[in-house]
Amino acid sequence: MQEVIMAKYGEIALKGLNKNTFEDLLVRNIKRRLVKCGEFRVTRNQSTVYITPENDDADIEAAAGWVRKVFGIAAVQRAAVLPKDFDGIVKLGVPYLEEVLGAAKTFKVDAKRSDKRFPMKTPDIQRELGAAILEAYPHLTVDVHEPDVTVLCEIRDSNAYLSAERIIGVGGIPVGSSGTALLLLSGGIDSPVAAYMMAKRGIGVDAIHFQSPPYTSERALMKVEELCTELVPYCGDIRFYVVPFTEIQEALRDHCPEEYFTVIMRRLMIKITNRICAEHDYKAIITGESVGQVASQTIMALACTDKAAEFPVFRPVIGMDKKEITEIARKIGTFETSIQPYEDCCTVFTPKHPRTKPVLAEVEAAEARFDFAPLIEKAVAGIEIKDFKL
Ligand code: ATP
Ligand code: MG
């Protein structure tokens, strides 16, 4: 019996004229992730991508795990491909469910009949398939409200499909459908979550990181690289820019008033980011800032940072509290890496009393006490690039 992965669209199903473009991108993104899992045939029909193993070596379980993380997919099901006659569905399909139903106590059957030529009506399919399952697995009882397992029987154009496990996908729209942006990636909890959230809206994400050796260690950088690796299954390939930031931070410490240190530092990060965006055609900047989290994230501080930006700044976690951000970090698997206790350049030379309500004119005046332009040039010239690939 043939088994298949059915990956069902989320929002793309609602797209109009340009639906095809989204679907093509979705299929391409799925195919790239399957490379590691063996040979599969990938087709699409009725708002579903069908992923069929070409041989016994294809690892269907691993494939389902990868596909679950592809933006654009709302749900993933492993299903038996069955003939479109009821006796065939029972004969081949009911044994297929053995592993899942064997471990359950209660179940219900849901049927969906998109091929209206199929002779049985939906309630009849549900009732009769339920009876056949009860006969084969007498330890089970039916519970239509809170079943351990919902068996789904779909009568579609090409075949009937029977499945018992529905994995929730990540939703969103396919990465690559909304351009690319450059993420300011620190080692913290917030910025990886920000990457995930913008990728969910179809944005391709590359990352820029500022490091200040010897104040920040090699291990701190490795931690950020680890975060890139963890984001790749969701975001796709990530190009990672590492900016040498030490000299800028030292100049800042030596020449600018301490109370403005943080806000000027962020503006300088943004100014360098502007350069990379312009050079490599990124359309926006992403950060993990959240209002009120720290002194540099008050409305007025964010406004001063924004004035240095030449691109839109997206802050998808701006209105979230730490608990909400942490929940997502756990769900996507970046949390454990983010909490490793390594220093970030933001935590070196931090002022005791940063201005929480900086005024732009004063910030600009403080910044003008030193000519940062040559150091910015030098930092940009010293950028190292590393690629993280699927
Ligand atoms: P946490 O998750 O603990 O809040 P954080 O990384 O968010 O840590 P913040 O000081 O709150 O730390 O920084 C706010 C944002 O600024 C980050 O989300 C990130 O986008 C950016 N940022 C901070 N430090 C760096 C860095 N060294 N390189 C690149 N971006 C950084
Ligand atoms: Mg933060």
CSV table of C-alpha atoms and ligand atoms in Angstrom, one decimal:
chain,number,residue,atom,x,y,z
A,1,MET,CA,0.0,0.0,0.0
A,2,GLN,CA,1.2,3.4,-0.9
A,3,GLU,CA,1.7,6.0,1.8
A,4,VAL,CA,1.9,9.7,1.1
A,5,ILE,CA,2.4,13.0,3.0
A,6,MET,CA,-0.5,15.4,2.4
A,7,ALA,CA,0.6,19.0,3.2
A,8,LYS,CA,-2.3,21.3,3.3
A,9,TYR,CA,-2.2,25.0,2.5
A,10,GLY,CA,-2.9,27.6,5.0
A,11,GLU,CA,-3.5,31.2,3.8
A,12,ILE,CA,-2.4,30.4,0.2
A,13,ALA,CA,-5.7,28.6,-0.4
A,14,LEU,CA,-7.3,32.1,-0.1
A,15,LYS,CA,-5.1,33.7,-2.7
A,16,GLY,CA,-6.7,34.9,-6.0
A,17,LEU,CA,-4.9,35.4,-9.3
A,18,ASN,CA,-1.4,35.0,-8.0
A,19,LYS,CA,-2.1,31.8,-6.2
A,20,ASN,CA,0.0,29.9,-8.8
A,21,THR,CA,3.1,31.8,-7.9
A,22,PHE,CA,2.7,31.1,-4.3
A,23,GLU,CA,2.1,27.4,-5.0
A,24,ASP,CA,5.2,27.1,-7.2
A,25,LEU,CA,7.3,28.7,-4.5
A,26,LEU,CA,5.8,26.5,-1.8
A,27,VAL,CA,6.6,23.3,-3.8
A,28,ARG,CA,10.1,24.6,-4.5
A,29,ASN,CA,10.7,25.3,-0.7
A,30,ILE,CA,9.3,21.8,0.1
A,31,LYS,CA,11.5,20.0,-2.5
A,32,ARG,CA,14.7,21.7,-1.1
A,33,ARG,CA,13.9,20.3,2.3
A,34,LEU,CA,13.3,16.8,1.1
A,35,VAL,CA,16.7,16.4,-0.4
A,36,LYS,CA,18.1,15.1,2.9
A,37,CYS,CA,15.2,12.5,3.3
A,38,GLY,CA,15.5,10.5,0.1
A,39,GLU,CA,13.6,10.5,-3.2
A,40,PHE,CA,10.1,11.9,-3.3
A,41,ARG,CA,7.7,12.9,-6.0
A,42,VAL,CA,6.0,16.2,-5.2
A,43,THR,CA,2.7,17.2,-6.9
A,44,ARG,CA,-0.1,19.5,-6.0
A,45,ASN,CA,-3.8,19.4,-6.3
A,46,GLN,CA,-6.9,20.7,-4.4
A,47,SER,CA,-4.9,23.0,-2.1
A,48,THR,CA,-2.7,20.2,-1.0
A,49,VAL,CA,0.9,19.2,-1.8
A,50,TYR,CA,1.3,15.4,-2.1
A,51,ILE,CA,4.7,14.1,-1.2
A,52,THR,CA,5.1,10.5,-2.3
A,53,PRO,CA,8.2,8.4,-1.6
A,54,GLU,CA,9.7,7.0,-4.7
A,55,ASN,CA,11.2,4.0,-3.0
A,56,ASP,CA,11.7,2.2,0.4
A,57,ASP,CA,14.8,4.3,1.3
A,58,ALA,CA,12.8,7.5,1.4
A,59,ASP,CA,12.4,8.5,5.0
A,60,ILE,CA,8.8,9.6,5.3
A,61,GLU,CA,8.9,10.4,8.9
A,62,ALA,CA,11.8,12.7,8.6
A,63,ALA,CA,10.2,14.3,5.5
A,64,ALA,CA,7.0,15.0,7.5
A,65,GLY,CA,9.1,16.6,10.2
A,66,TRP,CA,10.7,19.0,7.7
A,67,VAL,CA,7.5,19.8,5.8
A,68,ARG,CA,5.8,20.8,9.1
A,69,LYS,CA,8.3,23.7,9.3
A,70,VAL,CA,7.6,25.0,5.8
A,71,PHE,CA,5.8,28.3,5.9
A,72,GLY,CA,2.6,28.1,3.8
A,73,ILE,CA,1.6,24.7,5.2
A,74,ALA,CA,-1.2,24.6,7.8
A,75,ALA,CA,-1.3,20.9,8.5
A,76,VAL,CA,0.6,17.8,7.6
A,77,GLN,CA,-0.9,14.3,7.4
A,78,ARG,CA,0.6,10.9,6.6
A,79,ALA,CA,-2.1,9.0,4.8
A,80,ALA,CA,-2.7,5.8,3.0
A,81,VAL,CA,-3.5,6.1,-0.7
A,82,LEU,CA,-6.6,3.9,-1.4
A,83,PRO,CA,-8.9,3.0,-4.2
A,84,LYS,CA,-12.1,5.0,-4.4
A,85,ASP,CA,-14.4,2.2,-3.3
A,86,PHE,CA,-15.6,1.6,0.2
A,87,ASP,CA,-14.7,-2.0,0.5
A,88,GLY,CA,-11.1,-1.2,-0.7
A,89,ILE,CA,-10.9,1.6,1.9
A,90,VAL,CA,-11.9,-0.8,4.7
A,91,LYS,CA,-9.8,-3.7,3.5
A,92,LEU,CA,-6.5,-1.8,3.0
A,93,GLY,CA,-7.1,1.3,5.2
A,94,VAL,CA,-8.2,-0.2,8.5
A,95,PRO,CA,-5.0,-2.3,9.0
A,96,TYR,CA,-3.0,0.7,8.1
A,97,LEU,CA,-4.3,2.5,11.2
A,98,GLU,CA,-3.2,-0.3,13.5
A,99,GLU,CA,-0.3,1.5,15.2
A,100,VAL,CA,-2.2,4.6,16.0
A,101,LEU,CA,-5.5,3.0,16.9
A,102,GLY,CA,-3.8,0.3,18.9
A,103,ALA,CA,-2.4,2.9,21.3
A,104,ALA,CA,-5.8,4.8,21.6
A,105,LYS,CA,-8.9,4.3,23.7
A,106,THR,CA,-11.3,6.5,21.8
A,107,PHE,CA,-11.7,7.7,18.3
A,108,LYS,CA,-14.0,9.2,15.8
A,109,VAL,CA,-14.2,9.3,12.0
A,110,ASP,CA,-14.4,12.5,9.9
A,111,ALA,CA,-15.1,12.2,6.3
A,112,LYS,CA,-14.7,14.7,3.5
A,113,ARG,CA,-16.1,13.9,0.1
A,114,SER,CA,-14.8,16.5,-2.4
A,115,ASP,CA,-15.6,14.0,-5.3
A,116,LYS,CA,-19.4,14.1,-5.2
A,117,ARG,CA,-19.5,11.2,-7.7
A,118,PHE,CA,-18.6,8.9,-4.8
A,119,PRO,CA,-21.8,6.9,-4.1
A,120,MET,CA,-21.8,7.2,-0.3
A,121,LYS,CA,-22.7,10.4,1.5
A,122,THR,CA,-20.4,11.8,4.2
A,123,PRO,CA,-22.4,10.7,7.2
A,124,ASP,CA,-22.7,7.2,5.7
A,125,ILE,CA,-18.9,7.0,5.2
A,126,GLN,CA,-18.4,8.1,8.8
A,127,ARG,CA,-20.9,5.6,10.3
A,128,GLU,CA,-19.8,2.6,8.3
A,129,LEU,CA,-16.1,3.2,8.5
A,130,GLY,CA,-16.5,3.7,12.3
A,131,ALA,CA,-18.3,0.4,12.5
A,132,ALA,CA,-15.5,-1.4,10.5
A,133,ILE,CA,-12.9,0.1,12.8
A,134,LEU,CA,-14.8,-1.0,15.9
A,135,GLU,CA,-15.0,-4.5,14.6
A,136,ALA,CA,-11.3,-4.6,13.8
A,137,TYR,CA,-10.2,-2.9,17.1
A,138,PRO,CA,-12.8,-3.9,19.7
A,139,HIS,CA,-10.9,-2.2,22.6
A,140,LEU,CA,-11.9,1.2,21.1
A,141,THR,CA,-15.0,3.3,21.8
A,142,VAL,CA,-16.4,6.2,19.9
A,143,ASP,CA,-16.1,9.7,21.3
A,144,VAL,CA,-17.2,12.4,18.9
A,145,HIS,CA,-16.3,15.2,21.3
A,146,GLU,CA,-12.8,14.5,22.6
A,147,PRO,CA,-11.4,11.5,20.8
A,148,ASP,CA,-7.8,10.3,21.3
A,149,VAL,CA,-7.6,9.9,17.5
A,150,THR,CA,-9.6,11.4,14.7
A,151,VAL,CA,-9.5,9.2,11.6
A,152,LEU,CA,-9.9,11.3,8.5
A,153,CYS,CA,-11.2,9.7,5.3
A,154,GLU,CA,-11.0,12.0,2.3
A,155,ILE,CA,-12.5,11.1,-1.1
A,156,ARG,CA,-10.7,13.3,-3.5
A,157,ASP,CA,-10.3,13.6,-7.3
A,158,SER,CA,-7.6,11.0,-7.7
A,159,ASN,CA,-7.9,8.6,-4.8
A,160,ALA,CA,-9.3,8.1,-1.3
A,161,TYR,CA,-7.0,9.0,1.6
A,162,LEU,CA,-7.1,7.7,5.1
A,163,SER,CA,-5.1,9.2,7.9
A,164,ALA,CA,-5.1,9.3,11.7
A,165,GLU,CA,-2.4,11.8,12.6
A,166,ARG,CA,-2.7,15.4,11.8
A,167,ILE,CA,0.4,17.5,12.6
A,168,ILE,CA,-0.2,21.3,12.9
A,169,GLY,CA,2.1,23.1,10.5
A,170,VAL,CA,3.6,26.6,11.0
A,171,GLY,CA,1.1,28.4,8.7
A,172,GLY,CA,2.1,31.7,7.1
A,173,ILE,CA,3.0,32.2,3.4
A,174,PRO,CA,6.0,30.7,1.5
A,175,VAL,CA,9.4,32.3,2.2
A,176,GLY,CA,10.6,34.2,-0.8
A,177,SER,CA,7.1,35.6,-1.7
A,178,SER,CA,7.7,38.9,0.1
A,179,GLY,CA,11.3,39.9,-0.7
A,180,THR,CA,14.3,39.7,1.7
A,181,ALA,CA,15.2,41.6,4.8
A,182,LEU,CA,18.3,41.8,7.0
A,183,LEU,CA,17.8,40.8,10.7
A,184,LEU,CA,19.9,42.2,13.5
A,185,LEU,CA,20.7,39.0,15.2
A,186,SER,CA,22.0,39.0,18.8
A,187,GLY,CA,22.5,35.9,20.9
A,188,GLY,CA,19.3,36.7,22.9
A,189,ILE,CA,15.8,35.2,22.9
A,190,ASP,CA,14.1,37.9,20.9
A,191,SER,CA,15.8,38.3,17.6
A,192,PRO,CA,15.6,34.7,16.5
A,193,VAL,CA,11.8,34.9,17.2
A,194,ALA,CA,11.7,38.0,15.2
A,195,ALA,CA,13.3,36.1,12.3
A,196,TYR,CA,10.7,33.4,12.5
A,197,MET,CA,7.9,35.8,12.6
A,198,MET,CA,8.9,37.7,9.5
A,199,ALA,CA,9.8,34.5,7.6
A,200,LYS,CA,6.2,33.4,8.4
A,201,ARG,CA,5.1,36.4,6.3
A,202,GLY,CA,7.1,35.2,3.4
A,203,ILE,CA,10.2,37.3,3.9
A,204,GLY,CA,13.6,35.8,3.2
A,205,VAL,CA,15.8,36.5,6.2
A,206,ASP,CA,19.6,37.1,6.3
A,207,ALA,CA,21.3,38.1,9.5
A,208,ILE,CA,23.9,40.6,10.6
A,209,HIS,CA,25.7,40.4,13.9
A,210,PHE,CA,28.0,42.9,15.7
A,211,GLN,CA,30.8,41.5,17.7
A,212,SER,CA,33.4,43.2,19.8
A,213,PRO,CA,36.3,40.9,20.5
A,214,PRO,CA,38.0,40.6,22.9
A,215,TYR,CA,35.1,41.9,25.0
A,216,THR,CA,32.9,39.3,23.3
A,217,SER,CA,34.3,35.8,22.9
A,218,GLU,CA,34.6,33.3,20.1
A,219,ARG,CA,32.1,31.2,21.9
A,220,ALA,CA,29.5,34.0,21.9
A,221,LEU,CA,29.8,34.2,18.1
A,222,MET,CA,29.4,30.4,17.9
A,223,LYS,CA,26.2,30.7,19.8
A,224,VAL,CA,24.8,33.1,17.3
A,225,GLU,CA,25.9,30.8,14.5
A,226,GLU,CA,24.1,28.0,16.2
A,227,LEU,CA,21.0,30.2,16.2
A,228,CYS,CA,21.4,30.6,12.4
A,229,THR,CA,21.5,26.8,12.0
A,230,GLU,CA,18.4,26.5,14.1
A,231,LEU,CA,16.5,29.1,12.0
A,232,VAL,CA,17.4,27.6,8.6
A,233,PRO,CA,14.6,24.9,8.6
A,234,TYR,CA,12.1,27.7,8.9
A,235,CYS,CA,13.8,30.6,7.0
A,236,GLY,CA,15.7,28.6,4.4
A,237,ASP,CA,19.3,29.6,3.5
A,238,ILE,CA,20.7,32.4,5.7
A,239,ARG,CA,23.6,34.6,4.8
A,240,PHE,CA,25.3,35.7,8.0
A,241,TYR,CA,27.3,39.0,8.1
A,242,VAL,CA,29.7,39.4,11.1
A,243,VAL,CA,30.7,43.0,11.7
A,244,PRO,CA,33.8,43.9,13.7
A,245,PHE,CA,32.4,46.4,16.1
A,246,THR,CA,35.2,46.8,18.8
A,247,GLU,CA,36.8,50.0,17.5
A,248,ILE,CA,33.4,51.7,17.2
A,249,GLN,CA,32.4,50.8,20.7
A,250,GLU,CA,35.8,51.9,22.1
A,251,ALA,CA,35.5,55.3,20.3
A,252,LEU,CA,32.0,55.6,21.6
A,253,ARG,CA,33.1,54.9,25.1
A,254,ASP,CA,36.0,57.4,24.8
A,255,HIS,CA,34.2,60.3,23.1
A,256,CYS,CA,30.5,60.3,23.7
A,257,PRO,CA,28.5,61.0,26.9
A,258,GLU,CA,27.8,57.8,28.7
A,259,GLU,CA,24.1,58.3,29.1
A,260,TYR,CA,23.7,58.3,25.3
A,261,PHE,CA,26.0,55.3,24.8
A,262,THR,CA,23.2,52.7,24.1
A,263,VAL,CA,21.1,54.8,21.7
A,264,ILE,CA,24.1,55.9,19.7
A,265,MET,CA,25.5,52.4,19.6
A,266,ARG,CA,22.1,51.2,18.1
A,267,ARG,CA,22.1,54.1,15.6
A,268,LEU,CA,25.6,53.0,14.5
A,269,MET,CA,24.5,49.4,14.1
A,270,ILE,CA,21.7,50.7,12.0
A,271,LYS,CA,24.0,52.9,9.9
A,272,ILE,CA,26.2,49.9,9.1
A,273,THR,CA,23.1,47.8,8.4
A,274,ASN,CA,21.9,50.5,5.9
A,275,ARG,CA,25.1,50.0,4.0
A,276,ILE,CA,24.6,46.2,3.7
A,277,CYS,CA,21.0,46.6,2.8
A,278,ALA,CA,21.8,49.1,0.0
A,279,GLU,CA,24.6,47.0,-1.3
A,280,HIS,CA,22.8,43.6,-1.3
A,281,ASP,CA,19.3,44.8,-2.0
A,282,TYR,CA,17.6,44.0,1.3
A,283,LYS,CA,14.3,45.8,1.5
A,284,ALA,CA,13.9,46.1,5.2
A,285,ILE,CA,15.6,45.7,8.6
A,286,ILE,CA,14.3,43.4,11.3
A,287,THR,CA,15.0,43.6,15.0
A,288,GLY,CA,13.9,41.8,18.1
A,289,GLU,CA,13.0,45.0,20.0
A,290,SER,CA,10.0,45.1,22.3
A,291,VAL,CA,8.7,48.3,23.8
A,292,GLY,CA,9.8,48.9,27.4
A,293,GLN,CA,12.0,45.8,27.7
A,294,VAL,CA,15.2,47.8,28.4
A,295,ALA,CA,16.2,51.5,28.3
A,296,SER,CA,17.1,51.4,24.6
A,297,GLN,CA,13.5,50.3,23.8
A,298,THR,CA,11.4,53.1,25.0
A,299,ILE,CA,9.3,54.9,22.3
A,300,MET,CA,11.7,57.8,22.3
A,301,ALA,CA,14.8,55.6,22.1
A,302,LEU,CA,13.3,53.6,19.2
A,303,ALA,CA,12.4,56.9,17.5
A,304,CYS,CA,16.1,58.0,17.7
A,305,THR,CA,17.1,54.6,16.3
A,306,ASP,CA,14.6,54.8,13.5
A,307,LYS,CA,15.9,58.2,12.4
A,308,ALA,CA,19.2,56.5,11.5
A,309,ALA,CA,17.5,53.9,9.3
A,310,GLU,CA,17.2,54.3,5.6
A,311,PHE,CA,14.9,51.3,5.3
A,312,PRO,CA,11.7,50.3,7.0
A,313,VAL,CA,12.4,48.7,10.4
A,314,PHE,CA,10.2,45.7,11.2
A,315,ARG,CA,9.9,44.8,14.9
A,316,PRO,CA,7.5,41.8,15.0
A,317,VAL,CA,7.8,41.3,18.8
A,318,ILE,CA,7.3,44.9,19.6
A,319,GLY,CA,4.0,44.4,21.5
A,320,MET,CA,4.8,41.0,23.0
A,321,ASP,CA,6.0,40.4,26.6
A,322,LYS,CA,8.9,38.2,27.5
A,323,LYS,CA,6.7,35.2,28.2
A,324,GLU,CA,5.0,35.3,24.8
A,325,ILE,CA,8.3,35.6,23.1
A,326,THR,CA,9.8,32.8,25.1
A,327,GLU,CA,6.9,30.5,24.3
A,328,ILE,CA,7.7,30.9,20.6
A,329,ALA,CA,11.4,30.5,21.1
A,330,ARG,CA,10.7,27.2,22.9
A,331,LYS,CA,8.3,26.1,20.1
A,332,ILE,CA,10.8,26.8,17.3
A,333,GLY,CA,13.7,25.4,19.3
A,334,THR,CA,16.0,28.4,19.7
A,335,PHE,CA,15.4,29.0,23.4
A,336,GLU,CA,18.0,26.6,24.9
A,337,THR,CA,20.7,28.2,22.7
A,338,SER,CA,19.6,31.7,23.4
A,339,ILE,CA,19.9,31.3,27.2
A,340,GLN,CA,23.5,30.1,27.1
A,341,PRO,CA,25.3,32.7,29.1
A,342,TYR,CA,27.6,34.4,26.7
A,343,GLU,CA,28.2,38.1,26.5
A,344,ASP,CA,26.8,40.3,23.7
A,345,CYS,CA,28.4,43.5,22.5
A,346,CYS,CA,25.4,45.3,23.9
A,347,THR,CA,26.3,44.3,27.3
A,348,VAL,CA,29.9,45.7,27.3
A,349,PHE,CA,30.4,49.3,28.4
A,350,THR,CA,26.7,49.6,29.3
A,351,PRO,CA,26.0,52.9,31.1
A,352,LYS,CA,24.7,52.9,34.6
A,353,HIS,CA,22.1,55.4,33.9
A,354,PRO,CA,21.1,55.4,30.2
A,355,ARG,CA,18.7,58.1,29.0
A,356,THR,CA,15.3,56.5,28.7
A,357,LYS,CA,13.8,59.5,26.9
A,358,PRO,CA,16.6,60.6,24.6
A,359,VAL,CA,15.9,63.7,22.4
A,360,LEU,CA,17.0,63.3,18.8
A,361,ALA,CA,18.8,66.7,18.6
A,362,GLU,CA,20.8,65.9,21.7
A,363,VAL,CA,21.7,62.4,20.5
A,364,GLU,CA,22.8,63.7,17.2
A,365,ALA,CA,25.0,66.4,18.9
A,366,ALA,CA,26.5,63.7,21.2
A,367,GLU,CA,27.2,61.5,18.2
A,368,ALA,CA,28.8,64.4,16.3
A,369,ARG,CA,31.5,64.7,19.0
A,370,PHE,CA,33.4,62.0,17.1
A,371,ASP,CA,33.7,61.4,13.4
A,372,PHE,CA,32.5,57.8,13.1
A,373,ALA,CA,32.5,57.7,9.3
A,374,PRO,CA,36.0,56.3,8.8
A,375,LEU,CA,35.4,53.6,11.5
A,376,ILE,CA,32.1,52.7,9.8
A,377,GLU,CA,34.0,52.3,6.5
A,378,LYS,CA,36.5,50.1,8.2
A,379,ALA,CA,33.9,48.0,9.9
A,380,VAL,CA,32.0,47.5,6.6
A,381,ALA,CA,35.2,46.5,4.9
A,382,GLY,CA,36.0,44.0,7.7
A,383,ILE,CA,32.7,42.2,7.5
A,384,GLU,CA,33.0,38.4,7.3
A,385,ILE,CA,30.3,36.5,5.5
A,386,LYS,CA,29.2,32.9,6.2
A,387,ASP,CA,26.4,31.0,4.6
A,388,PHE,CA,24.1,28.6,6.4
A,389,LYS,CA,22.3,26.3,4.0
A,390,LEU,CA,19.4,23.9,4.2
B,1,ATP,P1,17.1,39.5,24.7
B,1,ATP,O1,16.6,38.5,23.8
B,1,ATP,O2,17.8,38.9,26.0
B,1,ATP,O3,16.3,40.7,24.9
B,1,ATP,P2,18.3,40.9,22.8
B,1,ATP,O4,19.3,40.3,21.9
B,1,ATP,O5,16.9,41.2,22.3
B,1,ATP,O6,18.3,40.0,24.0
B,1,ATP,P3,18.6,43.7,23.3
B,1,ATP,O7,19.6,44.4,24.0
B,1,ATP,O8,17.2,43.7,23.8
B,1,ATP,O9,19.0,42.2,23.3
B,1,ATP,O10,18.7,44.1,21.8
B,1,ATP,C1,17.6,44.4,21.0
B,1,ATP,C2,17.7,44.0,19.6
B,1,ATP,O11,18.9,44.6,19.0
B,1,ATP,C3,17.9,42.6,19.4
B,1,ATP,O12,16.7,41.9,19.3
B,1,ATP,C4,18.7,42.5,18.1
B,1,ATP,O13,17.8,42.7,17.0
B,1,ATP,C5,19.5,43.7,18.1
B,1,ATP,N1,20.9,43.4,18.6
B,1,ATP,C6,21.4,43.5,19.9
B,1,ATP,N2,22.6,43.1,20.0
B,1,ATP,C7,23.0,42.8,18.7
B,1,ATP,C8,24.3,42.3,18.1
B,1,ATP,N3,25.4,42.1,18.8
B,1,ATP,N4,24.3,42.1,16.8
B,1,ATP,C9,23.2,42.3,16.0
B,1,ATP,N5,22.0,42.8,16.5
B,1,ATP,C10,21.9,43.0,17.9
B,2,MG,MG,15.5,42.2,23.7
